[in-house]
Amino acid sequence: MFNTKKIQVLDCTIRDGGLVNNWDFSIDFVRDLYHYLNAAGVDVMEIGYKNSPKLVSTKGVGPWRFLDDHFLKEVIPNKQQTKLSAIVDIGRVDENDIFPCEESHLDMIRIACYLKDIDKAIKLNHTFKALGYETSVNIMAVSNAMEHDLSEALVKLNESSVDIAYIVDSYGSLYPRDITYLADKFSRQCPNKKLGIHAHNNLQLAYSNTLTAIEKGIHYLDCSVFGMGRAAGNCPTELLLGYLKDPQYEVKPIFEAIEKLMIPLRKEVEWGYIIPYTITGQLNEHPRSAMALRHSENKDRYKDFYDQLTTVETALE
């Protein structure tokens, strides 16, 4: 049986779910969700991105895309037990915009990167650690990683000051056997670090893959309320808390959050298990093409979409 004392549940509804609605959450929505997560005993709420509006277009997106520290303190004036995190993208964050941790509501900053940018991520991590933050490096699209590139990156991470190394199934294409393999690899080549898992649900395996990660000793578990996240979404928070059966966690507040917040939102925007996302997951493809399809008049032309992605002549155009 896994040791629940090591588990840290990180809910990324606002950050990853923002990819569905351009981070257009109201202040009340985010504030209420924080209180529900705190009541449920969730360890960390990822409340958005800490990217710089100087480096990324602000057109049509909400404030959770560029978290301002003063704004965040207005949104959640009374921080409770649940910690707050934000994520940054390589090349989209100005280090000068990051306050020292003691002056910020944020406790953790996570760095999302592809393997080609691992050196940049480690350098950026050093800056955040010096400012007092807990940190992670989230290796995206690990399902497309070349073995030797991943091994090299993990050795570098193990020698760095980063706190947590994350397995990220960006395309939702991994199976439990893949998670087992990757967890063993991360544990072997990154033994000095805590490990995390961020799973997408294209193949309806985000929950199963997260449970597999727990069994392999992975400590940090990403999830989202009602599974809200980009495209097919993430491991549902309510399923994960129900499984852990740790007295720290109480799933009932999450059910209330779903009733009060997520059901009305689900009538306005779409996420979850939908066939085009299944297709991209099976083909180990980024879901952007499926997301574009779902915003077109051909959104339910599944066979044609499959043919488009699997026909060589089409794929090469």
XYZ file of C-alpha atoms in Angstrom:
317
model
C 0.000 0.000 0.000
C 1.262 3.487 -0.841
C 2.277 5.935 1.854
C -0.354 8.676 1.792
C 1.807 10.898 3.993
C 4.012 11.558 0.991
C 1.144 12.390 -1.352
C 0.578 15.974 -2.474
C -2.589 16.659 -4.471
C -2.278 19.611 -6.863
C -5.491 20.831 -8.464
C -4.894 22.634 -11.764
C -8.502 23.412 -12.728
C -7.916 27.140 -13.267
C -4.564 26.824 -15.010
C -5.236 23.840 -17.301
C -8.972 24.493 -17.497
C -8.136 27.985 -18.673
C -6.955 26.450 -21.921
C -10.635 25.641 -22.548
C -12.136 29.092 -21.915
C -9.129 31.408 -22.365
C -8.873 31.772 -18.580
C -12.184 33.628 -18.526
C -13.072 32.689 -14.950
C -14.741 35.267 -12.759
C -13.092 36.349 -9.529
C -15.969 34.804 -7.572
C -15.529 31.502 -9.423
C -11.831 31.290 -8.550
C -12.323 32.469 -4.995
C -15.120 29.955 -4.421
C -13.113 27.143 -5.958
C -10.208 27.922 -3.646
C -12.484 27.618 -0.626
C -13.912 24.304 -1.883
C -10.413 22.921 -2.493
C -9.269 24.062 0.930
C -12.301 22.434 2.565
C -11.450 19.239 0.686
C -7.885 19.276 2.042
C -6.255 19.676 -1.384
C -2.596 20.534 -0.865
C -2.014 22.949 -3.745
C -4.212 24.979 -6.097
C -2.564 25.998 -9.352
C -4.285 29.296 -9.905
C -2.881 30.157 -13.322
C 0.175 31.148 -15.326
C 2.866 33.596 -14.277
C 3.802 34.466 -17.855
C 4.569 38.062 -18.799
C 2.042 40.162 -20.793
C 5.094 41.769 -22.391
C 6.001 38.459 -23.997
C 2.607 36.906 -24.765
C -0.480 38.438 -26.330
C -3.141 39.433 -23.820
C -5.901 39.620 -26.405
C -9.049 37.766 -25.367
C -7.614 36.106 -22.260
C -8.413 36.433 -18.584
C -6.088 37.546 -15.772
C -5.225 33.973 -14.747
C -2.925 33.846 -17.788
C -0.625 36.525 -16.316
C -1.063 36.358 -12.561
C -0.391 39.700 -10.906
C 0.641 39.391 -7.262
C -1.395 42.388 -6.104
C -4.457 41.107 -7.939
C -4.009 37.650 -6.440
C -4.028 39.051 -2.920
C -7.305 40.809 -3.701
C -8.838 37.604 -5.050
C -7.788 35.524 -2.040
C -7.203 37.970 0.814
C -7.200 35.234 3.441
C -5.029 32.380 2.302
C -5.747 29.165 4.149
C -4.138 25.737 4.319
C -4.175 25.090 0.575
C -1.037 26.488 -1.033
C -0.998 28.360 -4.345
C 1.105 27.642 -7.401
C 1.564 29.084 -10.851
C 3.257 27.747 -13.945
C 5.493 29.462 -16.501
C 6.546 28.645 -20.043
C 10.115 28.936 -21.263
C 10.519 32.189 -23.173
C 7.255 33.647 -21.899
C 8.227 34.834 -18.440
C 10.202 37.896 -17.408
C 12.222 37.027 -14.311
C 11.983 40.650 -13.202
C 8.213 40.237 -12.811
C 8.613 37.586 -10.099
C 8.421 38.858 -6.527
C 10.306 37.103 -3.728
C 8.139 34.319 -2.287
C 7.777 36.147 1.045
C 6.108 39.042 -0.811
C 3.844 36.851 -2.932
C 0.749 34.728 -2.356
C 2.378 32.017 -4.461
C 4.206 29.178 -2.739
C 5.308 27.236 -5.810
C 6.309 28.044 -9.372
C 6.399 25.254 -11.915
C 8.311 25.419 -15.184
C 6.836 23.726 -18.249
C 9.351 22.822 -20.922
C 10.151 20.491 -23.760
C 13.328 18.454 -23.585
C 15.160 20.812 -25.945
C 14.804 23.565 -23.332
C 15.840 21.605 -20.249
C 18.961 23.738 -19.701
C 16.878 26.921 -19.841
C 14.380 25.409 -17.416
C 17.113 24.529 -14.917
C 18.574 28.034 -15.162
C 15.133 29.571 -14.602
C 14.531 27.191 -11.730
C 17.684 28.461 -10.022
C 16.214 31.982 -10.121
C 12.912 30.881 -8.582
C 14.650 28.844 -5.873
C 16.760 31.864 -4.959
C 13.517 33.815 -4.534
C 12.280 31.213 -2.042
C 9.770 29.207 -4.087
C 9.214 25.489 -4.191
C 9.789 24.501 -7.804
C 9.184 21.832 -10.377
C 10.220 21.181 -13.944
C 7.431 19.592 -15.960
C 8.777 17.735 -18.982
C 6.045 18.034 -21.569
C 5.201 15.611 -24.375
C 7.251 12.881 -22.750
C 5.507 10.357 -25.013
C 7.493 11.817 -27.928
C 10.821 11.876 -26.127
C 13.870 10.103 -27.489
C 15.272 7.776 -24.865
C 18.766 9.238 -24.733
C 17.443 12.829 -24.638
C 15.200 12.007 -21.697
C 18.018 10.234 -19.852
C 20.316 13.206 -20.330
C 17.639 15.613 -19.086
C 16.924 13.541 -15.982
C 20.602 13.425 -15.029
C 20.728 17.217 -15.301
C 17.560 17.612 -13.247
C 18.923 15.300 -10.586
C 21.985 17.522 -10.225
C 19.956 20.744 -10.159
C 18.167 22.581 -7.344
C 14.684 21.702 -8.654
C 12.382 20.126 -6.068
C 10.084 18.028 -8.279
C 10.505 16.379 -11.682
C 7.211 15.842 -13.491
C 6.088 13.233 -15.994
C 3.638 15.032 -18.291
C 1.432 13.038 -20.664
C 0.662 16.081 -22.824
C -1.082 14.142 -25.567
C -2.974 11.741 -23.301
C -1.442 8.856 -25.217
C 0.253 6.887 -22.458
C -0.966 3.612 -20.950
C -0.389 2.320 -17.404
C 2.516 0.183 -18.627
C 4.140 3.367 -19.993
C 3.683 5.148 -16.681
C 5.265 2.185 -14.916
C 8.256 2.355 -17.252
C 8.629 6.138 -16.940
C 8.212 6.138 -13.163
C 10.964 3.539 -12.874
C 13.175 5.540 -15.227
C 12.601 8.836 -13.399
C 13.204 7.151 -10.032
C 16.400 5.531 -11.250
C 17.902 8.530 -13.039
C 16.499 11.272 -10.803
C 16.791 9.675 -7.335
C 17.355 12.945 -5.469
C 14.041 14.485 -6.520
C 10.401 14.161 -5.682
C 8.368 13.045 -8.687
C 5.047 14.177 -10.109
C 2.485 13.070 -12.688
C 0.272 15.199 -14.929
C -2.062 13.013 -16.987
C -4.492 13.898 -19.772
C -7.640 11.927 -20.439
C -7.730 11.397 -24.210
C -7.862 7.622 -23.780
C -9.888 7.682 -20.556
C -6.722 6.698 -18.692
C -5.781 9.846 -16.742
C -7.189 8.408 -13.512
C -5.788 4.934 -14.071
C -2.386 6.335 -15.002
C -2.366 8.482 -11.881
C -3.148 5.454 -9.694
C -0.316 3.587 -11.403
C 1.989 6.498 -10.600
C 0.942 6.371 -6.942
C 1.754 2.685 -6.779
C 5.195 3.455 -8.215
C 5.886 5.971 -5.443
C 5.205 9.233 -7.259
C 4.390 11.947 -4.744
C 2.808 14.888 -6.590
C -0.488 14.195 -8.305
C -2.104 16.682 -10.680
C -5.857 16.691 -11.076
C -8.759 19.009 -11.892
C -12.324 19.325 -10.663
C -14.735 17.497 -12.983
C -11.663 16.729 -15.088
C -11.615 20.226 -16.605
C -8.519 20.803 -18.701
C -7.309 21.272 -22.234
C -9.230 19.146 -24.715
C -9.973 15.795 -23.040
C -9.069 17.195 -19.630
C -7.186 15.734 -16.691
C -7.504 13.228 -13.869
C -10.669 14.237 -11.963
C -9.995 15.582 -8.475
C -13.122 13.924 -7.125
C -11.987 10.467 -8.274
C -8.499 10.915 -6.892
C -9.625 12.091 -3.444
C -12.148 9.268 -3.281
C -9.390 6.762 -3.943
C -6.852 8.111 -1.468
C -9.135 7.595 1.535
C -6.755 9.729 3.566
C -8.379 11.548 6.507
C -6.731 14.732 5.252
C -9.007 14.687 2.215
C -12.769 15.121 2.072
C -14.406 14.610 -1.300
C -17.798 16.121 -0.420
C -16.732 19.767 -0.970
C -15.589 18.816 -4.466
C -19.019 17.434 -5.281
C -20.481 20.746 -4.161
C -17.973 22.605 -6.335
C -19.073 20.520 -9.302
C -22.724 21.257 -8.580
C -22.278 24.999 -7.998
C -19.449 25.860 -10.386
C -18.660 23.198 -12.951
C -22.112 22.102 -14.135
C -23.109 25.663 -15.145
C -19.705 26.166 -16.793
C -19.951 22.869 -18.676
C -23.048 24.236 -20.424
C -20.943 27.059 -21.856
C -17.650 25.380 -22.799
C -16.622 21.892 -23.818
C -14.019 19.518 -22.425
C -13.723 15.829 -21.651
C -13.910 12.532 -23.470
C -14.763 13.380 -27.083
C -13.796 11.212 -30.052
C -11.425 13.625 -31.889
C -9.350 13.829 -28.709
C -9.360 10.046 -28.543
C -8.022 9.938 -32.084
C -5.142 12.300 -31.386
C -4.391 10.368 -28.197
C -4.253 7.064 -30.043
C -1.979 8.595 -32.671
C 0.249 10.322 -30.088
C -0.536 13.711 -31.614
C -0.969 17.119 -30.009
C -4.739 17.741 -29.619
C -4.624 21.151 -31.342
C -6.026 19.706 -34.578
C -8.886 18.068 -32.677
C -9.579 21.303 -30.806
C -9.760 23.150 -34.138
C -12.149 20.513 -35.480
C -14.457 20.943 -32.488
C -14.747 24.646 -33.337
C -15.666 23.950 -36.960
C -18.864 22.963 -38.751
C -17.383 19.471 -39.206
C -16.892 18.890 -35.491
C -18.576 15.460 -35.521
C -16.977 14.151 -38.730
C -14.870 11.627 -36.854
C -14.031 9.260 -39.713
C -12.927 12.102 -41.977
C -10.771 13.503 -39.194
C -9.182 10.108 -38.626
C -8.511 9.769 -42.357
C -6.986 13.225 -42.428
C -4.516 12.359 -39.681
C -3.630 8.889 -40.948
C -3.464 9.386 -44.706
C 0.143 9.986 -45.705
C -0.701 12.340 -48.561
C -2.807 14.514 -46.251
C -0.349 14.439 -43.401
C 2.447 15.691 -45.640
C 0.501 18.672 -46.983
